[in-house]
PDB file of C-alpha atoms and ligand atoms in Angstrom:
ATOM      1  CA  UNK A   1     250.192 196.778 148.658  1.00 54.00           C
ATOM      2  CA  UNK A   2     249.159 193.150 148.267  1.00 60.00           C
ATOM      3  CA  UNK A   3     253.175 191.998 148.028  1.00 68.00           C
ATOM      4  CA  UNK A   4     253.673 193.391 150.697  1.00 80.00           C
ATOM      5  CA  UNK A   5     250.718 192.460 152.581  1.00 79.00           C
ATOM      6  CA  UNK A   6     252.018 189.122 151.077  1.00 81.00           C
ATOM      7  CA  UNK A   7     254.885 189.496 152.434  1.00 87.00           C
ATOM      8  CA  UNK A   8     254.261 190.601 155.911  1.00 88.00           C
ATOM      9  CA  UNK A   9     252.000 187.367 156.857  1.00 84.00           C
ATOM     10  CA  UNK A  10     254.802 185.136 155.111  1.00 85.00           C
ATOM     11  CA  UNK A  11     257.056 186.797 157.778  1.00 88.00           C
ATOM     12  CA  UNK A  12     254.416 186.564 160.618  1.00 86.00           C
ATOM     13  CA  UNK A  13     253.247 182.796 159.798  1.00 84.00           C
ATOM     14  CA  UNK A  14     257.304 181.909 160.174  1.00 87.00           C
ATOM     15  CA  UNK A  15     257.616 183.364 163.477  1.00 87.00           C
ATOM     16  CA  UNK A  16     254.009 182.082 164.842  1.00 84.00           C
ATOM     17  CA  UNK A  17     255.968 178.756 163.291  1.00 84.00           C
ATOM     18  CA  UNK A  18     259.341 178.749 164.618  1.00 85.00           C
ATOM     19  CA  UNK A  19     257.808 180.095 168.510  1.00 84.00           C
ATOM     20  CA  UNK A  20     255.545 176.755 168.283  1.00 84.00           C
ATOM     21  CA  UNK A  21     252.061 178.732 168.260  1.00 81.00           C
ATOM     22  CA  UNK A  22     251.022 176.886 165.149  1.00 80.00           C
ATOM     23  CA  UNK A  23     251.557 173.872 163.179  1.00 81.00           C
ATOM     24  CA  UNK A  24     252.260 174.380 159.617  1.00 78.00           C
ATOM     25  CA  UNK A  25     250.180 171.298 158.417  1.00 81.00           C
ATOM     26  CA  UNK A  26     247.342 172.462 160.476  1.00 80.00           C
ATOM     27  CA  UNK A  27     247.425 176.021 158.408  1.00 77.00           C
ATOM     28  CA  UNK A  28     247.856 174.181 155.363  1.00 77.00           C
ATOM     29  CA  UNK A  29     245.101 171.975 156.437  1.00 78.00           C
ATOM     30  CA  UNK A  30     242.781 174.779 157.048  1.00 77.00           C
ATOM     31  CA  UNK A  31     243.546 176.875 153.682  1.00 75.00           C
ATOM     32  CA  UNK A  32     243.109 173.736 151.850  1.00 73.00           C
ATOM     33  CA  UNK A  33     239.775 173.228 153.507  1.00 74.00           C
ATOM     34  CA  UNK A  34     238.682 176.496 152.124  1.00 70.00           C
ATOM     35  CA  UNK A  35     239.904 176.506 148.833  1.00 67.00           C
ATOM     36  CA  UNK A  36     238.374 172.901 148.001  1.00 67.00           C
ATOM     37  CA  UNK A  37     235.966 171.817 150.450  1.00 68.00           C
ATOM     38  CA  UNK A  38     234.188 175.153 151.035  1.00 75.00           C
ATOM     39  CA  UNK A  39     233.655 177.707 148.336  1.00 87.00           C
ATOM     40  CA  UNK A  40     230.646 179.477 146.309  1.00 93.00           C
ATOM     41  CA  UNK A  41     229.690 176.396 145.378  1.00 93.00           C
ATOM     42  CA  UNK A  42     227.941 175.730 148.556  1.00 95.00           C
ATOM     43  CA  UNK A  43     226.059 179.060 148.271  1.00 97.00           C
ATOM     44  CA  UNK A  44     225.011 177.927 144.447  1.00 97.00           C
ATOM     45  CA  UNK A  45     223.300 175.016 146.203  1.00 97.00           C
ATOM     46  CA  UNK A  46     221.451 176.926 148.805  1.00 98.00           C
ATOM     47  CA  UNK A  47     220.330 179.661 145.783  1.00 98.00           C
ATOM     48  CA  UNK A  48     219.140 176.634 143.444  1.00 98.00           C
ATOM     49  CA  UNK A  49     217.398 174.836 146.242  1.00 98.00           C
ATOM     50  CA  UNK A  50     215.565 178.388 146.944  1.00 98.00           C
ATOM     51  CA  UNK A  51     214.486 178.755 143.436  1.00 98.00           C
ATOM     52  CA  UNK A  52     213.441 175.346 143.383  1.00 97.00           C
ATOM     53  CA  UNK A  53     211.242 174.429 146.520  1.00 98.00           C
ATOM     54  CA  UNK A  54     209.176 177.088 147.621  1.00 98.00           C
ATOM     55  CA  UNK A  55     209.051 176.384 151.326  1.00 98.00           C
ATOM     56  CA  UNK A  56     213.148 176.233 151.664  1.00 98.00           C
ATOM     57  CA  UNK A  57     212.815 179.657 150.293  1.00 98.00           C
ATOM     58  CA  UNK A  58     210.882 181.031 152.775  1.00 98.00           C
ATOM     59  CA  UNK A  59     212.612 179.355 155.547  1.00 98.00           C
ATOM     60  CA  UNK A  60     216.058 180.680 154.122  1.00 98.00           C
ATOM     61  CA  UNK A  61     214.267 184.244 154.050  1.00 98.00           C
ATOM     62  CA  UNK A  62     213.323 183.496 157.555  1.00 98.00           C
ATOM     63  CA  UNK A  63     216.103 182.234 159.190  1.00 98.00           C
ATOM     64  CA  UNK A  64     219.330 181.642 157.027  1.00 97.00           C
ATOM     65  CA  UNK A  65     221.447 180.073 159.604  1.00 97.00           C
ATOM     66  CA  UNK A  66     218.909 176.676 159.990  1.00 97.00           C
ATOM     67  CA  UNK A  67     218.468 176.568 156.233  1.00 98.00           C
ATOM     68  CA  UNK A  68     222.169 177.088 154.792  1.00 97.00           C
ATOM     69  CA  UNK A  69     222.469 174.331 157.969  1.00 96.00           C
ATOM     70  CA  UNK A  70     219.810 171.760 156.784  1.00 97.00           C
ATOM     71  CA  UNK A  71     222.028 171.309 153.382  1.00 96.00           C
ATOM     72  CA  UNK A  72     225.411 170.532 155.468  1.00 94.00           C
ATOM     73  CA  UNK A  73     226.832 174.010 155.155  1.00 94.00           C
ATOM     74  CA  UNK A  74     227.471 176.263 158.769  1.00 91.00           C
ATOM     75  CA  UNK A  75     230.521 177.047 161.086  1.00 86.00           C
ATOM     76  CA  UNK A  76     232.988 179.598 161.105  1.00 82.00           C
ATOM     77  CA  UNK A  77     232.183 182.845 159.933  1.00 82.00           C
ATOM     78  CA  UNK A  78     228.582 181.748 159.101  1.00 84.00           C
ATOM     79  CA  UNK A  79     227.053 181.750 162.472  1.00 87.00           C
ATOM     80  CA  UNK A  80     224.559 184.267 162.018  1.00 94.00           C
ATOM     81  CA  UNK A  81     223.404 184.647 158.514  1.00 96.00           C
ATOM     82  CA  UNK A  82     220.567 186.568 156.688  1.00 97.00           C
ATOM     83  CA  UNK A  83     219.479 185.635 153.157  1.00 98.00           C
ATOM     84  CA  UNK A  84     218.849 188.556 151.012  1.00 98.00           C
ATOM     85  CA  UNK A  85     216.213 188.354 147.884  1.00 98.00           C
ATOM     86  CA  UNK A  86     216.973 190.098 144.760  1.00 98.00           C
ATOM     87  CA  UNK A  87     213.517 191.011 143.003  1.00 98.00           C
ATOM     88  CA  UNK A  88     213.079 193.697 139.882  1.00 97.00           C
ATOM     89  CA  UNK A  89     212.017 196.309 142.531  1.00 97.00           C
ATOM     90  CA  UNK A  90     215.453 195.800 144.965  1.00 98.00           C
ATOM     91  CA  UNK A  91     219.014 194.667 144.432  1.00 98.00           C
ATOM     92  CA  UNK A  92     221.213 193.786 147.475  1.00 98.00           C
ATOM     93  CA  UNK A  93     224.960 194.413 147.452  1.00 98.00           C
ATOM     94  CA  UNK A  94     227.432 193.333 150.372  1.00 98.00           C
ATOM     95  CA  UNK A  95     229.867 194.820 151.689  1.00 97.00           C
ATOM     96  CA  UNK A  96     232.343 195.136 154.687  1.00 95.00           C
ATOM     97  CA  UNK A  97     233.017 198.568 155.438  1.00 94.00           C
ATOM     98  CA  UNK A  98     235.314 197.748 158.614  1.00 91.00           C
ATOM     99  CA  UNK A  99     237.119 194.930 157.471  1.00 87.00           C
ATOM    100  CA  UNK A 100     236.756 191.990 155.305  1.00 88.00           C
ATOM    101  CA  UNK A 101     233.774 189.779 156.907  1.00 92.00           C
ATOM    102  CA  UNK A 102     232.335 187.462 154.514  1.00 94.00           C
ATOM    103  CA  UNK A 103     230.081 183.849 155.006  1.00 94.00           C
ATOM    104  CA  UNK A 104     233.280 181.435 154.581  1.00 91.00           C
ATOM    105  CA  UNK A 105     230.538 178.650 154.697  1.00 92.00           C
ATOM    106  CA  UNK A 106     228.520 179.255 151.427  1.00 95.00           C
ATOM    107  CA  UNK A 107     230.716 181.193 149.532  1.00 95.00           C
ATOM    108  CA  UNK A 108     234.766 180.506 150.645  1.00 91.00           C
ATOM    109  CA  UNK A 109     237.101 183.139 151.090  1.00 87.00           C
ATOM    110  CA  UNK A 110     236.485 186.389 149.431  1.00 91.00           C
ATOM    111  CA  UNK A 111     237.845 187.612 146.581  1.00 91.00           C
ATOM    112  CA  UNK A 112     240.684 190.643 147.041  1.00 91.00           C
ATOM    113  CA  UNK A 113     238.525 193.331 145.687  1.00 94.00           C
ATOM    114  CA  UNK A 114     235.779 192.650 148.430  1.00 95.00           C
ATOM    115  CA  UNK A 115     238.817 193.630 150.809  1.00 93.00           C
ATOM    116  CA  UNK A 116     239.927 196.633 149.192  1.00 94.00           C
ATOM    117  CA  UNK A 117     239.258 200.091 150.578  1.00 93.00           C
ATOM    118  CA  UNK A 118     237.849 201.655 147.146  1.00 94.00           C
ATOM    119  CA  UNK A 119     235.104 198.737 146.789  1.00 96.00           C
ATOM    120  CA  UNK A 120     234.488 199.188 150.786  1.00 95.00           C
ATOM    121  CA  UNK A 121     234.252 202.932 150.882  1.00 94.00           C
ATOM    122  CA  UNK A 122     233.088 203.509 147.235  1.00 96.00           C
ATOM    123  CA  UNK A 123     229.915 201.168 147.032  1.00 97.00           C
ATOM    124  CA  UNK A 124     228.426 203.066 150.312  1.00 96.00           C
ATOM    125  CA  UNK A 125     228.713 206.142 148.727  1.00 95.00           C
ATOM    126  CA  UNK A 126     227.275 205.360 145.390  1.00 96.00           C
ATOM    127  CA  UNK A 127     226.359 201.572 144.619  1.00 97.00           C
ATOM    128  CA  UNK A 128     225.759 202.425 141.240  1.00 97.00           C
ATOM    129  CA  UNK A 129     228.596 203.131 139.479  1.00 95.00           C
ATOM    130  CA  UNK A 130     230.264 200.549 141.175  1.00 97.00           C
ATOM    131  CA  UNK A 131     227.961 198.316 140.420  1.00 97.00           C
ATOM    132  CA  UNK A 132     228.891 199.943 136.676  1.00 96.00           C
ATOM    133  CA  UNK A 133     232.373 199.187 136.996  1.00 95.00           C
ATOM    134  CA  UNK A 134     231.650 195.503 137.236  1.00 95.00           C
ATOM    135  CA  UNK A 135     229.362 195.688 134.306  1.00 96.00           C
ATOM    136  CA  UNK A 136     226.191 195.535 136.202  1.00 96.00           C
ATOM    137  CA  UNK A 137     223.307 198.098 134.787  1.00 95.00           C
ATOM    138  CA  UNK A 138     220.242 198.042 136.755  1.00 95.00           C
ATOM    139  CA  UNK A 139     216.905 199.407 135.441  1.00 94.00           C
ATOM    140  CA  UNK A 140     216.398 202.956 136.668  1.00 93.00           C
ATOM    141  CA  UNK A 141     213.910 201.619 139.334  1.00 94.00           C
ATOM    142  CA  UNK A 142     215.540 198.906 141.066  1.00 97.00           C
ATOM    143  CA  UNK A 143     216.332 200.421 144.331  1.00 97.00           C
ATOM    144  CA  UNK A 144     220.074 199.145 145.367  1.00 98.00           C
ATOM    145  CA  UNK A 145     220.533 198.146 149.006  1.00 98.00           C
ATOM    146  CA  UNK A 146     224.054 198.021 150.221  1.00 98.00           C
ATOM    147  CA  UNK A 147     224.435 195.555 153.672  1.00 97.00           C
ATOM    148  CA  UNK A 148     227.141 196.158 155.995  1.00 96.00           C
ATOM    149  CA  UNK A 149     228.641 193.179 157.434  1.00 94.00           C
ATOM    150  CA  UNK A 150     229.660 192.897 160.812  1.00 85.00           C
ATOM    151  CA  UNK A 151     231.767 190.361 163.011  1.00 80.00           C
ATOM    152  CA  UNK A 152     227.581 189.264 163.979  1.00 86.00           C
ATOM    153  CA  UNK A 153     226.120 188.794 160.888  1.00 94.00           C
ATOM    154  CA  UNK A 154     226.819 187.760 157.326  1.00 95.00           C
ATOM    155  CA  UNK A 155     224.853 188.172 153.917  1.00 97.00           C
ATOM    156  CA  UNK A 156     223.895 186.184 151.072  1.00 98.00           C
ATOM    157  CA  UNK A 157     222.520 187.174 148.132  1.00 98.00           C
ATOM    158  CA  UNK A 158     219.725 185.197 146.213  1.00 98.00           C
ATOM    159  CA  UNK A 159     220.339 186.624 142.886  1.00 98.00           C
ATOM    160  CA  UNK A 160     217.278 186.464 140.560  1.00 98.00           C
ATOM    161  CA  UNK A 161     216.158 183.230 138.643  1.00 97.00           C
ATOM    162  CA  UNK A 162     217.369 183.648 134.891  1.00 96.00           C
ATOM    163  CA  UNK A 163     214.724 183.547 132.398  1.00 94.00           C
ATOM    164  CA  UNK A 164     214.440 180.495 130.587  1.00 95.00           C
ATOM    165  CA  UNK A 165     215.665 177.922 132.894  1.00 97.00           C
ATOM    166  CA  UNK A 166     212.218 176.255 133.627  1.00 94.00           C
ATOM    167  CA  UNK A 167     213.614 172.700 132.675  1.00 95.00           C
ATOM    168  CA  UNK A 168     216.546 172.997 134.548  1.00 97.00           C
ATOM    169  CA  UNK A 169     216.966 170.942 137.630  1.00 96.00           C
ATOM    170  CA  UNK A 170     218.761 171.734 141.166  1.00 96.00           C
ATOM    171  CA  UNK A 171     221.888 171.190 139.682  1.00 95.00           C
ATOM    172  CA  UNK A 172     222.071 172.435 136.735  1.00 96.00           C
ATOM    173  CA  UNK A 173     220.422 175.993 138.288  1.00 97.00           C
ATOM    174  CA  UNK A 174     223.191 175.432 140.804  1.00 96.00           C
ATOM    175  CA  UNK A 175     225.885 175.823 137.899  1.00 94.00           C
ATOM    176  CA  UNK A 176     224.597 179.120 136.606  1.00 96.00           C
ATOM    177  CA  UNK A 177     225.421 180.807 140.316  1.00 96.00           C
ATOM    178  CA  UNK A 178     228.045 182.521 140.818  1.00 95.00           C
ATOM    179  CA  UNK A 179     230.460 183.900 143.540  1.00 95.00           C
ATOM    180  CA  UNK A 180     229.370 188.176 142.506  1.00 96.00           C
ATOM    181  CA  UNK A 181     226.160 186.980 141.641  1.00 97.00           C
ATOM    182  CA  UNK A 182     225.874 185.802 145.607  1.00 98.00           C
ATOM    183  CA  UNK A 183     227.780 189.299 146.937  1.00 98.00           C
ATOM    184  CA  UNK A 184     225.504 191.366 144.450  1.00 98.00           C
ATOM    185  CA  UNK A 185     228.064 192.830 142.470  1.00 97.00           C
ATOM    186  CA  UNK A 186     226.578 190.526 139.020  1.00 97.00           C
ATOM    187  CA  UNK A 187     223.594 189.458 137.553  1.00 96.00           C
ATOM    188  CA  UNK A 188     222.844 185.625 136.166  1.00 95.00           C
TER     189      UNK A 188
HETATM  190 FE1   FE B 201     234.781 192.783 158.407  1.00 88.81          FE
END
């Protein structure tokens, strides 16, 4: 499945090539843009700055978009995003049923299980146990909320603070966060 899907866009980027439709330094240009430039680490800085300052937090909660945008981060695929809290009572888990949508922005391209049809059809149905398969156990009364993306609007999770990391600063909180932790599908 993923050769061939491999293979198929290999055959479809040399024919968008050879008919002139796109440059291949400006598709190299792009991937390398989101494999070093953007990535999770973006989204680490938006959850450490949230744990940190009080009144980014609520603005994030508020409205995403402006505060994911007052650190540098916003464009493509991040256009309209919504900040979701993880507290002992709820846990948030993201998902896109339809396709593949995912903030590009904060947390880079998404990994190839977020794509696949048993994570998109499974985690609907019962968040749980795949929240089991990755090795995530929830207390009995954390209610799970699973979030839909659509082409409109695009989630990221604030996973909880970790215990113990009062003396850490921005960037060292920034270090614990990572890519799951921001989808929902791990815990710091
Ligand atoms: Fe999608």
């Amino acid at each position: 499945m993923a050769e061939d899907m491999a293979e198929r866009v290999e055959a479809l980027e040399s024919i968008l090539v050879e008919k002139g439709y796109v440059r291949p330094d400006a598709l190299e240009e792009i991937i390398a843009t989101y494999e070093q430039d953007v990535g999770p680490r973006n989204g680490a800085r938006v959850v450490a700055r949230s744990w940190t300052d009080p009144a980014y937090r609520d603005r994030l909660l508020s409205d995403a978009t402006a505060a994911i945008a007052e650190l540098g981060y916003g464009g493509r695929q991040g256009e309209h995003m919504v900040a979701l809290e993880n507290t002992p009572d709820e846990h948030h888990v993201v998902v896109c049923t339809l396709c593949s949508c995912y903030p590009w922005p904060v947390l880079g391209l998404p990994p190839t299980w977020y794509k696949s049809p048993a994570y998109r059809s499974r985690v609907v149905l019962d968040p749980r146990s795949v929240l089991a398969d990755f090795g995530v156990t929830l207390p009995e009364g954390t209610r799970i909320t699973v979030h839909d993306s659509t082409a409109e609007v695009r989630y990221l999770v604030v996973p909880m603070r970790p215990a113990g990391t009062e003396d850490l600063d921005e960037e060292a909180l920034a270090a614990l966060v990572t890519r799951d932790a921001m989808i929902g599908t791990a815990l710091l």
